[in-house]
Amino acid sequence: MDIFKNDIDGGKAFDWGRTSSDYAKFRDIYPPVFFGKVAERGICVKGQKVLDIGTGTGVVPRNMYKYGAEWTGSDISENQIAQAKSLAEANGMKIDFVVSAAEDLDFPDESFDVITACQCFFYFDYDKVIPKLAKLLKKGGRLVILFMAWLPDDDKLAGESEKLVLKYNPKWTGGGYTRKPVFVPEIANEYFDVEYDEDYDLIVPFTRESWSGRMKACRGVGASMNEEEIAAWEKEHMEMLEKTPSDDLEILHHAAIVILRKK
């Protein structure tokens, strides 16, 4: 399903479903500490019902499944949900998945103790989704927003990879990330209080293949370029990576979390 937003990529269409296979293979990259910071605060654990919106291939529920919560994942893309179901089943995980835009979720009020959103919150219509999520949460329930991105100004390889994306897709606005806390829209203050927030740096390991795959599965490449552009970009990117001294790559990332408690 094509998505258009005027403030993203100059309104150029993108579709995560086009890159679902690469997304499933190469974007499950979050280190244990990323999810551990959620669980250590008693969130997404046994006895809780959790909804992960914009779940993609189910990265959050699959990685946090071991903590014992009862999970549901939702995503607007049928292809992403198909991959999520397949991966969960292959790992013996009982996770419910539904195809739905976050703004159109159809669950009874106060169905969930926690709602998570990882790497996706900026895609939503805040004026619609914030009141919706507040209704879906039980009293005192938490909305957990997570984000992680490479740092192109501080990591040379990440910066060079970004430049190559922009060579083929000049409208891509997903680059140039700098350290910042998770953005909380003003409307959220009507329904939630900030309970906790943190941001921190971390090193994420890759091989040449997995880093190229991670970049290919980003919005600026696999979700928006045509097949010829993707093939040309991938060839040039791998040629660039072959010049690295080792196949063991370490890419500097920045991660951020904010936990909002329903009023």
CSV table of N, CA and C in Angstrom, one decimal, residues 3 43 55 71 85 100-101 119 144 165 167 173 220 228 253:
chain,number,residue,atom,x,y,z
A,3,ILE,N,2.1,4.9,0.6
A,3,ILE,CA,1.8,5.9,1.6
A,3,ILE,C,2.4,7.3,1.1
A,43,ILE,N,7.3,-3.2,32.2
A,43,ILE,CA,6.4,-3.0,31.1
A,43,ILE,C,6.6,-4.0,30.0
A,55,THR,N,3.8,-2.5,13.6
A,55,THR,CA,4.6,-3.6,14.0
A,55,THR,C,5.6,-4.1,12.9
A,71,TRP,N,0.6,-10.6,23.4
A,71,TRP,CA,0.9,-9.6,22.4
A,71,TRP,C,-0.1,-9.6,21.2
A,85,LYS,N,3.6,-12.9,10.8
A,85,LYS,CA,2.9,-14.2,11.2
A,85,LYS,C,3.9,-15.4,10.9
A,100,SER,N,-4.1,-3.2,9.8
A,100,SER,CA,-4.9,-2.0,10.1
A,100,SER,C,-4.0,-0.8,10.2
A,101,ALA,N,-4.5,0.3,9.7
A,101,ALA,CA,-3.8,1.6,10.1
A,101,ALA,C,-4.0,1.9,11.5
A,119,GLN,N,9.9,2.9,15.9
A,119,GLN,CA,10.4,3.3,14.6
A,119,GLN,C,9.3,3.7,13.6
A,144,VAL,N,4.4,3.4,24.9
A,144,VAL,CA,5.9,3.4,24.9
A,144,VAL,C,6.3,3.6,23.4
A,165,VAL,N,22.4,6.6,-0.9
A,165,VAL,CA,20.9,6.6,-1.0
A,165,VAL,C,20.4,7.9,-1.7
A,167,LYS,N,22.0,9.9,-3.6
A,167,LYS,CA,22.4,9.9,-5.0
A,167,LYS,C,21.3,9.3,-5.9
A,173,THR,N,14.1,12.0,2.9
A,173,THR,CA,14.4,12.8,4.0
A,173,THR,C,14.7,12.0,5.3
A,220,GLY,N,14.1,4.9,2.0
A,220,GLY,CA,14.7,5.6,0.8
A,220,GLY,C,15.1,4.7,-0.3
A,228,GLU,N,15.1,-1.3,-11.0
A,228,GLU,CA,16.4,-1.0,-11.7
A,228,GLU,C,17.2,-0.1,-10.8
A,253,HIS,N,25.0,3.9,16.6
A,253,HIS,CA,23.5,4.3,16.6
A,253,HIS,C,23.2,5.1,17.9
